[in-house]
Amino acid sequence: MPVRYQPKDIEQRLRNMILEYITKPNVIILAVTPANTTIPSSDGLMLAKLADPEGARTIGVLTKIDLMDAATDVVDILSGRVIPLRLGYIPVINLSQRDIERGKSISLSLHAELSFFENHDAYKAMAQYCGIPYLSRKLVIHLIRSALPKIETKIQDVLTQCQNELADPDDMLREGTADPASLGLVIITKFCNEFRTKFKKFPQLGGPFYQAIIDFLRRQLDTTKKVVTDLT
């Protein structure tokens, strides 16, 4: 419902804006739903189903787990027996307004969240798959899995290009005046610049992704050693 100076069609505008983003095939949808409501009819899941009918790229995020009535839980939802999602459901406990007013820190909040799941009869067997840290790891892993093949292809293209240029270093030396050491420095500098340019296209990727790239490059070390040996 519109309030104060909001336009009368604010609800439709928000709906259209959300659908504009979540209908993109490479977008992961976080369908956030309070666990103390009727989950199957939540707005988040209903919108997600419009954009992702098969539930292939939707993660159900269930909040307010700690505010549910006694003797109730969301185990059936988490197991996928109600509305199955390929990426599953993750229960979390956010800071409440009261926590914020009291100045409760994020670290204390995460510790309390972990303690809740580890000591709750319904969730303690699956506590490692609950909470905000697990949700963060799941998103990072999915991002790496979706982006790494593209980055690996680009790196392979650069390596192939460099290998073609280095097919016969003697010819390159005969055509110029550079000695092997200078030529090697030029080649390494050029490769580093190409590498840096490729990475700038993916500013949203973090530490785990770069570690994956480092591991990939280590596998190329033998090729690099061969090039250096040829130049010397």
PDB file of C-alpha atoms in Angstrom:
ATOM      1  CA  MET A   1       0.000   0.000   0.000  1.00  0.00           C
ATOM      2  CA  PRO A   2       1.302   3.492  -0.876  1.00  0.00           C
ATOM      3  CA  VAL A   3       2.087   5.766   2.060  1.00  0.00           C
ATOM      4  CA  ARG A   4       2.450   9.542   2.232  1.00  0.00           C
ATOM      5  CA  TYR A   5       3.851  10.837  -1.040  1.00  0.00           C
ATOM      6  CA  GLN A   6       4.397   7.503  -2.750  1.00  0.00           C
ATOM      7  CA  PRO A   7       2.682   7.041  -6.129  1.00  0.00           C
ATOM      8  CA  LYS A   8      -0.507   4.984  -6.130  1.00  0.00           C
ATOM      9  CA  ASP A   9       1.068   2.322  -8.331  1.00  0.00           C
ATOM     10  CA  ILE A  10       4.150   1.896  -6.127  1.00  0.00           C
ATOM     11  CA  GLU A  11       3.416  -1.809  -5.616  1.00  0.00           C
ATOM     12  CA  GLN A  12       3.303  -2.497  -9.358  1.00  0.00           C
ATOM     13  CA  ARG A  13       6.435  -0.444  -9.942  1.00  0.00           C
ATOM     14  CA  LEU A  14       8.354  -2.438  -7.351  1.00  0.00           C
ATOM     15  CA  ARG A  15       7.045  -5.689  -8.783  1.00  0.00           C
ATOM     16  CA  ASN A  16       8.148  -4.718 -12.295  1.00  0.00           C
ATOM     17  CA  MET A  17      11.577  -3.628 -11.052  1.00  0.00           C
ATOM     18  CA  ILE A  18      12.120  -6.931  -9.240  1.00  0.00           C
ATOM     19  CA  LEU A  19      10.991  -8.990 -12.224  1.00  0.00           C
ATOM     20  CA  GLU A  20      13.296  -7.003 -14.510  1.00  0.00           C
ATOM     21  CA  TYR A  21      16.275  -8.334 -12.551  1.00  0.00           C
ATOM     22  CA  ILE A  22      15.218 -11.830 -11.524  1.00  0.00           C
ATOM     23  CA  THR A  23      14.103 -12.870 -15.010  1.00  0.00           C
ATOM     24  CA  LYS A  24      17.709 -12.689 -16.233  1.00  0.00           C
ATOM     25  CA  PRO A  25      18.898 -16.293 -16.660  1.00  0.00           C
ATOM     26  CA  ASN A  26      22.251 -15.762 -14.906  1.00  0.00           C
ATOM     27  CA  VAL A  27      20.743 -14.235 -11.750  1.00  0.00           C
ATOM     28  CA  ILE A  28      20.452 -16.175  -8.493  1.00  0.00           C
ATOM     29  CA  ILE A  29      17.144 -15.353  -6.791  1.00  0.00           C
ATOM     30  CA  LEU A  30      17.048 -15.005  -3.011  1.00  0.00           C
ATOM     31  CA  ALA A  31      13.404 -15.612  -2.100  1.00  0.00           C
ATOM     32  CA  VAL A  32      13.351 -14.186   1.425  1.00  0.00           C
ATOM     33  CA  THR A  33      10.386 -15.326   3.518  1.00  0.00           C
ATOM     34  CA  PRO A  34       9.605 -14.990   7.247  1.00  0.00           C
ATOM     35  CA  ALA A  35       9.338 -18.488   8.697  1.00  0.00           C
ATOM     36  CA  ASN A  36       6.545 -17.443  11.064  1.00  0.00           C
ATOM     37  CA  THR A  37       4.162 -16.819   8.140  1.00  0.00           C
ATOM     38  CA  THR A  38       2.501 -19.055   5.552  1.00  0.00           C
ATOM     39  CA  ILE A  39       5.616 -19.887   3.551  1.00  0.00           C
ATOM     40  CA  PRO A  40       4.082 -21.458   0.389  1.00  0.00           C
ATOM     41  CA  SER A  41       2.078 -18.294  -0.305  1.00  0.00           C
ATOM     42  CA  SER A  42       4.879 -15.807   0.351  1.00  0.00           C
ATOM     43  CA  ASP A  43       5.393 -12.962  -2.122  1.00  0.00           C
ATOM     44  CA  GLY A  44       9.073 -13.837  -2.488  1.00  0.00           C
ATOM     45  CA  LEU A  45       8.464 -17.431  -3.548  1.00  0.00           C
ATOM     46  CA  MET A  46       5.555 -16.476  -5.807  1.00  0.00           C
ATOM     47  CA  LEU A  47       7.650 -13.898  -7.675  1.00  0.00           C
ATOM     48  CA  ALA A  48      10.551 -16.334  -7.873  1.00  0.00           C
ATOM     49  CA  LYS A  49       8.275 -18.957  -9.422  1.00  0.00           C
ATOM     50  CA  LEU A  50       7.229 -16.496 -12.138  1.00  0.00           C
ATOM     51  CA  ALA A  51      10.858 -15.875 -13.110  1.00  0.00           C
ATOM     52  CA  ASP A  52      12.163 -19.372 -12.356  1.00  0.00           C
ATOM     53  CA  PRO A  53       9.330 -21.906 -12.810  1.00  0.00           C
ATOM     54  CA  GLU A  54      11.663 -24.900 -12.440  1.00  0.00           C
ATOM     55  CA  GLY A  55      13.244 -23.575  -9.240  1.00  0.00           C
ATOM     56  CA  ALA A  56      16.685 -24.049 -10.778  1.00  0.00           C
ATOM     57  CA  ARG A  57      18.266 -20.770  -9.642  1.00  0.00           C
ATOM     58  CA  THR A  58      16.289 -19.840  -6.536  1.00  0.00           C
ATOM     59  CA  ILE A  59      17.515 -20.061  -2.943  1.00  0.00           C
ATOM     60  CA  GLY A  60      14.799 -19.920  -0.310  1.00  0.00           C
ATOM     61  CA  VAL A  61      15.995 -17.797   2.618  1.00  0.00           C
ATOM     62  CA  LEU A  62      13.845 -18.323   5.721  1.00  0.00           C
ATOM     63  CA  THR A  63      14.093 -15.594   8.364  1.00  0.00           C
ATOM     64  CA  LYS A  64      12.662 -15.209  11.895  1.00  0.00           C
ATOM     65  CA  ILE A  65      13.210 -18.877  12.684  1.00  0.00           C
ATOM     66  CA  ASP A  66      13.587 -17.939  16.350  1.00  0.00           C
ATOM     67  CA  LEU A  67      10.155 -16.266  16.397  1.00  0.00           C
ATOM     68  CA  MET A  68       8.156 -19.322  15.365  1.00  0.00           C
ATOM     69  CA  ASP A  69       5.555 -20.761  17.726  1.00  0.00           C
ATOM     70  CA  ALA A  70       6.777 -23.404  20.143  1.00  0.00           C
ATOM     71  CA  ALA A  71       6.796 -26.983  18.813  1.00  0.00           C
ATOM     72  CA  THR A  72       6.810 -25.748  15.207  1.00  0.00           C
ATOM     73  CA  ASP A  73       9.677 -25.820  12.717  1.00  0.00           C
ATOM     74  CA  VAL A  74      10.458 -25.624   9.000  1.00  0.00           C
ATOM     75  CA  VAL A  75      12.099 -29.023   8.582  1.00  0.00           C
ATOM     76  CA  ASP A  76       9.590 -30.058   5.891  1.00  0.00           C
ATOM     77  CA  ILE A  77      10.361 -26.870   3.954  1.00  0.00           C
ATOM     78  CA  LEU A  78      14.125 -27.349   4.293  1.00  0.00           C
ATOM     79  CA  SER A  79      13.873 -30.937   3.064  1.00  0.00           C
ATOM     80  CA  GLY A  80      12.113 -29.766  -0.113  1.00  0.00           C
ATOM     81  CA  ARG A  81       8.956 -31.737   0.548  1.00  0.00           C
ATOM     82  CA  VAL A  82       6.692 -28.685   0.218  1.00  0.00           C
ATOM     83  CA  ILE A  83       8.121 -26.479  -2.545  1.00  0.00           C
ATOM     84  CA  PRO A  84      11.316 -28.033  -3.942  1.00  0.00           C
ATOM     85  CA  LEU A  85      14.141 -25.731  -5.014  1.00  0.00           C
ATOM     86  CA  ARG A  86      17.271 -27.059  -6.684  1.00  0.00           C
ATOM     87  CA  LEU A  87      19.493 -24.744  -4.627  1.00  0.00           C
ATOM     88  CA  GLY A  88      17.524 -25.483  -1.470  1.00  0.00           C
ATOM     89  CA  TYR A  89      16.452 -23.438   1.538  1.00  0.00           C
ATOM     90  CA  ILE A  90      18.632 -21.818   4.200  1.00  0.00           C
ATOM     91  CA  PRO A  91      17.242 -20.678   7.569  1.00  0.00           C
ATOM     92  CA  VAL A  92      18.825 -17.562   9.070  1.00  0.00           C
ATOM     93  CA  ILE A  93      18.363 -15.324  12.092  1.00  0.00           C
ATOM     94  CA  ASN A  94      18.856 -11.604  11.505  1.00  0.00           C
ATOM     95  CA  LEU A  95      19.428  -8.816  13.985  1.00  0.00           C
ATOM     96  CA  SER A  96      16.118  -7.637  15.424  1.00  0.00           C
ATOM     97  CA  GLN A  97      15.251  -3.970  15.847  1.00  0.00           C
ATOM     98  CA  ARG A  98      15.774  -4.429  19.562  1.00  0.00           C
ATOM     99  CA  ASP A  99      19.246  -5.895  18.941  1.00  0.00           C
ATOM    100  CA  ILE A 100      20.134  -2.908  16.770  1.00  0.00           C
ATOM    101  CA  GLU A 101      18.923  -0.419  19.384  1.00  0.00           C
ATOM    102  CA  ARG A 102      21.007  -2.197  22.016  1.00  0.00           C
ATOM    103  CA  GLY A 103      24.075  -2.061  19.785  1.00  0.00           C
ATOM    104  CA  LYS A 104      24.484  -5.819  19.416  1.00  0.00           C
ATOM    105  CA  SER A 105      27.472  -6.542  17.177  1.00  0.00           C
ATOM    106  CA  ILE A 106      27.406  -8.674  14.035  1.00  0.00           C
ATOM    107  CA  SER A 107      29.867 -11.150  15.549  1.00  0.00           C
ATOM    108  CA  LEU A 108      27.686 -11.663  18.628  1.00  0.00           C
ATOM    109  CA  SER A 109      24.644 -12.021  16.404  1.00  0.00           C
ATOM    110  CA  LEU A 110      26.321 -14.723  14.306  1.00  0.00           C
ATOM    111  CA  HIS A 111      27.450 -16.541  17.444  1.00  0.00           C
ATOM    112  CA  ALA A 112      23.887 -16.471  18.818  1.00  0.00           C
ATOM    113  CA  GLU A 113      22.553 -17.704  15.475  1.00  0.00           C
ATOM    114  CA  LEU A 114      24.962 -20.656  15.451  1.00  0.00           C
ATOM    115  CA  SER A 115      24.127 -21.496  19.060  1.00  0.00           C
ATOM    116  CA  PHE A 116      20.401 -21.470  18.270  1.00  0.00           C
ATOM    117  CA  PHE A 117      20.685 -23.955  15.417  1.00  0.00           C
ATOM    118  CA  GLU A 118      23.181 -26.211  17.207  1.00  0.00           C
ATOM    119  CA  ASN A 119      20.952 -26.515  20.267  1.00  0.00           C
ATOM    120  CA  HIS A 120      17.521 -26.698  18.632  1.00  0.00           C
ATOM    121  CA  ASP A 121      16.117 -30.227  18.527  1.00  0.00           C
ATOM    122  CA  ALA A 122      14.770 -29.800  14.984  1.00  0.00           C
ATOM    123  CA  TYR A 123      17.864 -28.176  13.452  1.00  0.00           C
ATOM    124  CA  LYS A 124      20.938 -29.408  15.339  1.00  0.00           C
ATOM    125  CA  ALA A 125      21.450 -32.326  12.929  1.00  0.00           C
ATOM    126  CA  MET A 126      21.657 -29.861  10.029  1.00  0.00           C
ATOM    127  CA  ALA A 127      23.205 -26.872  11.834  1.00  0.00           C
ATOM    128  CA  GLN A 128      26.165 -26.769   9.430  1.00  0.00           C
ATOM    129  CA  TYR A 129      23.725 -25.983   6.611  1.00  0.00           C
ATOM    130  CA  CYS A 130      22.009 -23.162   8.482  1.00  0.00           C
ATOM    131  CA  GLY A 131      22.808 -19.522   9.118  1.00  0.00           C
ATOM    132  CA  ILE A 132      24.126 -16.452   7.356  1.00  0.00           C
ATOM    133  CA  PRO A 133      27.761 -17.676   7.014  1.00  0.00           C
ATOM    134  CA  TYR A 134      26.586 -20.807   5.176  1.00  0.00           C
ATOM    135  CA  LEU A 135      24.387 -18.682   2.892  1.00  0.00           C
ATOM    136  CA  SER A 136      27.393 -16.468   2.089  1.00  0.00           C
ATOM    137  CA  ARG A 137      29.599 -19.473   1.272  1.00  0.00           C
ATOM    138  CA  LYS A 138      26.913 -20.989  -0.933  1.00  0.00           C
ATOM    139  CA  LEU A 139      26.604 -17.764  -2.943  1.00  0.00           C
ATOM    140  CA  VAL A 140      30.387 -17.425  -3.339  1.00  0.00           C
ATOM    141  CA  ILE A 141      30.760 -21.044  -4.457  1.00  0.00           C
ATOM    142  CA  HIS A 142      27.978 -20.639  -6.999  1.00  0.00           C
ATOM    143  CA  LEU A 143      29.565 -17.437  -8.292  1.00  0.00           C
ATOM    144  CA  ILE A 144      32.912 -19.171  -8.713  1.00  0.00           C
ATOM    145  CA  ARG A 145      31.379 -22.143 -10.484  1.00  0.00           C
ATOM    146  CA  SER A 146      29.487 -19.927 -12.916  1.00  0.00           C
ATOM    147  CA  ALA A 147      32.299 -17.456 -13.622  1.00  0.00           C
ATOM    148  CA  LEU A 148      35.403 -19.660 -13.565  1.00  0.00           C
ATOM    149  CA  PRO A 149      34.815 -21.395 -16.934  1.00  0.00           C
ATOM    150  CA  LYS A 150      34.565 -18.000 -18.664  1.00  0.00           C
ATOM    151  CA  ILE A 151      37.715 -16.722 -16.977  1.00  0.00           C
ATOM    152  CA  GLU A 152      39.557 -19.962 -17.717  1.00  0.00           C
ATOM    153  CA  THR A 153      38.604 -19.657 -21.385  1.00  0.00           C
ATOM    154  CA  LYS A 154      39.918 -16.088 -21.506  1.00  0.00           C
ATOM    155  CA  ILE A 155      43.162 -17.127 -19.822  1.00  0.00           C
ATOM    156  CA  GLN A 156      43.565 -20.003 -22.258  1.00  0.00           C
ATOM    157  CA  ASP A 157      43.062 -17.557 -25.137  1.00  0.00           C
ATOM    158  CA  VAL A 158      45.809 -15.299 -23.766  1.00  0.00           C
ATOM    159  CA  LEU A 159      48.115 -18.278 -23.209  1.00  0.00           C
ATOM    160  CA  THR A 160      47.485 -19.546 -26.733  1.00  0.00           C
ATOM    161  CA  GLN A 161      48.192 -16.114 -28.154  1.00  0.00           C
ATOM    162  CA  CYS A 162      51.433 -15.862 -26.176  1.00  0.00           C
ATOM    163  CA  GLN A 163      52.460 -19.379 -27.174  1.00  0.00           C
ATOM    164  CA  ASN A 164      51.890 -18.525 -30.828  1.00  0.00           C
ATOM    165  CA  GLU A 165      54.027 -15.419 -30.460  1.00  0.00           C
ATOM    166  CA  LEU A 166      56.702 -17.511 -28.761  1.00  0.00           C
ATOM    167  CA  ALA A 167      56.570 -20.339 -31.287  1.00  0.00           C
ATOM    168  CA  ASP A 168      60.082 -19.496 -32.443  1.00  0.00           C
ATOM    169  CA  PRO A 169      61.926 -17.060 -30.153  1.00  0.00           C
ATOM    170  CA  ASP A 170      65.017 -17.209 -32.389  1.00  0.00           C
ATOM    171  CA  ASP A 171      63.043 -15.668 -35.260  1.00  0.00           C
ATOM    172  CA  MET A 172      61.853 -12.880 -32.990  1.00  0.00           C
ATOM    173  CA  LEU A 173      65.426 -12.210 -31.891  1.00  0.00           C
ATOM    174  CA  ARG A 174      66.698 -12.146 -35.491  1.00  0.00           C
ATOM    175  CA  GLU A 175      64.016  -9.629 -36.448  1.00  0.00           C
ATOM    176  CA  GLY A 176      64.903  -7.225 -33.616  1.00  0.00           C
ATOM    177  CA  THR A 177      67.830  -6.052 -31.568  1.00  0.00           C
ATOM    178  CA  ALA A 178      66.618  -7.236 -28.143  1.00  0.00           C
ATOM    179  CA  ASP A 179      68.688  -9.756 -26.215  1.00  0.00           C
ATOM    180  CA  PRO A 180      66.898 -12.791 -24.671  1.00  0.00           C
ATOM    181  CA  ALA A 181      66.597 -11.222 -21.216  1.00  0.00           C
ATOM    182  CA  SER A 182      65.058  -8.003 -22.576  1.00  0.00           C
ATOM    183  CA  LEU A 183      62.734  -9.965 -24.824  1.00  0.00           C
ATOM    184  CA  GLY A 184      61.622 -12.092 -21.876  1.00  0.00           C
ATOM    185  CA  LEU A 185      60.865  -8.977 -19.830  1.00  0.00           C
ATOM    186  CA  VAL A 186      58.772  -7.490 -22.645  1.00  0.00           C
ATOM    187  CA  ILE A 187      56.820 -10.724 -23.045  1.00  0.00           C
ATOM    188  CA  ILE A 188      56.157 -11.074 -19.308  1.00  0.00           C
ATOM    189  CA  THR A 189      55.045  -7.440 -19.048  1.00  0.00           C
ATOM    190  CA  LYS A 190      52.686  -7.849 -21.974  1.00  0.00           C
ATOM    191  CA  PHE A 191      51.190 -11.000 -20.478  1.00  0.00           C
ATOM    192  CA  CYS A 192      50.680  -9.307 -17.086  1.00  0.00           C
ATOM    193  CA  ASN A 193      48.905  -6.382 -18.742  1.00  0.00           C
ATOM    194  CA  GLU A 194      46.612  -8.739 -20.650  1.00  0.00           C
ATOM    195  CA  PHE A 195      45.933 -10.687 -17.468  1.00  0.00           C
ATOM    196  CA  ARG A 196      45.091  -7.524 -15.508  1.00  0.00           C
ATOM    197  CA  THR A 197      42.731  -6.344 -18.250  1.00  0.00           C
ATOM    198  CA  LYS A 198      40.791  -9.621 -18.146  1.00  0.00           C
ATOM    199  CA  PHE A 199      40.380  -9.468 -14.358  1.00  0.00           C
ATOM    200  CA  LYS A 200      39.040  -5.906 -14.410  1.00  0.00           C
ATOM    201  CA  LYS A 201      35.969  -7.230 -16.202  1.00  0.00           C
ATOM    202  CA  PHE A 202      34.973  -9.157 -13.065  1.00  0.00           C
ATOM    203  CA  PRO A 203      35.212  -6.661 -10.152  1.00  0.00           C
ATOM    204  CA  GLN A 204      32.549  -8.478  -8.116  1.00  0.00           C
ATOM    205  CA  LEU A 205      34.693 -11.559  -7.533  1.00  0.00           C
ATOM    206  CA  GLY A 206      36.508 -11.948  -4.238  1.00  0.00           C
ATOM    207  CA  GLY A 207      39.305 -13.857  -2.527  1.00  0.00           C
ATOM    208  CA  PRO A 208      38.049 -17.428  -3.066  1.00  0.00           C
ATOM    209  CA  PHE A 209      37.809 -16.792  -6.798  1.00  0.00           C
ATOM    210  CA  TYR A 210      41.349 -15.430  -7.041  1.00  0.00           C
ATOM    211  CA  GLN A 211      42.624 -18.447  -5.110  1.00  0.00           C
ATOM    212  CA  ALA A 212      40.989 -20.655  -7.733  1.00  0.00           C
ATOM    213  CA  ILE A 213      42.794 -18.691 -10.451  1.00  0.00           C
ATOM    214  CA  ILE A 214      46.115 -19.088  -8.614  1.00  0.00           C
ATOM    215  CA  ASP A 215      45.569 -22.840  -8.457  1.00  0.00           C
ATOM    216  CA  PHE A 216      44.828 -22.873 -12.175  1.00  0.00           C
ATOM    217  CA  LEU A 217      47.985 -20.923 -13.011  1.00  0.00           C
ATOM    218  CA  ARG A 218      50.115 -23.258 -10.936  1.00  0.00           C
ATOM    219  CA  ARG A 219      49.071 -26.022 -13.303  1.00  0.00           C
ATOM    220  CA  GLN A 220      50.536 -23.950 -16.132  1.00  0.00           C
ATOM    221  CA  LEU A 221      53.902 -23.579 -14.388  1.00  0.00           C
ATOM    222  CA  ASP A 222      55.632 -26.260 -16.443  1.00  0.00           C
ATOM    223  CA  THR A 223      54.782 -24.396 -19.646  1.00  0.00           C
ATOM    224  CA  THR A 224      56.118 -21.155 -18.179  1.00  0.00           C
ATOM    225  CA  LYS A 225      59.350 -22.849 -17.100  1.00  0.00           C
ATOM    226  CA  LYS A 226      59.844 -24.192 -20.620  1.00  0.00           C
ATOM    227  CA  VAL A 227      59.471 -20.712 -22.109  1.00  0.00           C
ATOM    228  CA  VAL A 228      61.988 -19.251 -19.644  1.00  0.00           C
ATOM    229  CA  THR A 229      64.431 -22.094 -20.377  1.00  0.00           C
ATOM    230  CA  ASP A 230      64.149 -21.483 -24.128  1.00  0.00           C
ATOM    231  CA  LEU A 231      64.845 -17.783 -23.675  1.00  0.00           C
ATOM    232  CA  THR A 232      67.941 -18.394 -21.573  1.00  0.00           C
TER     233      THR A 232
END
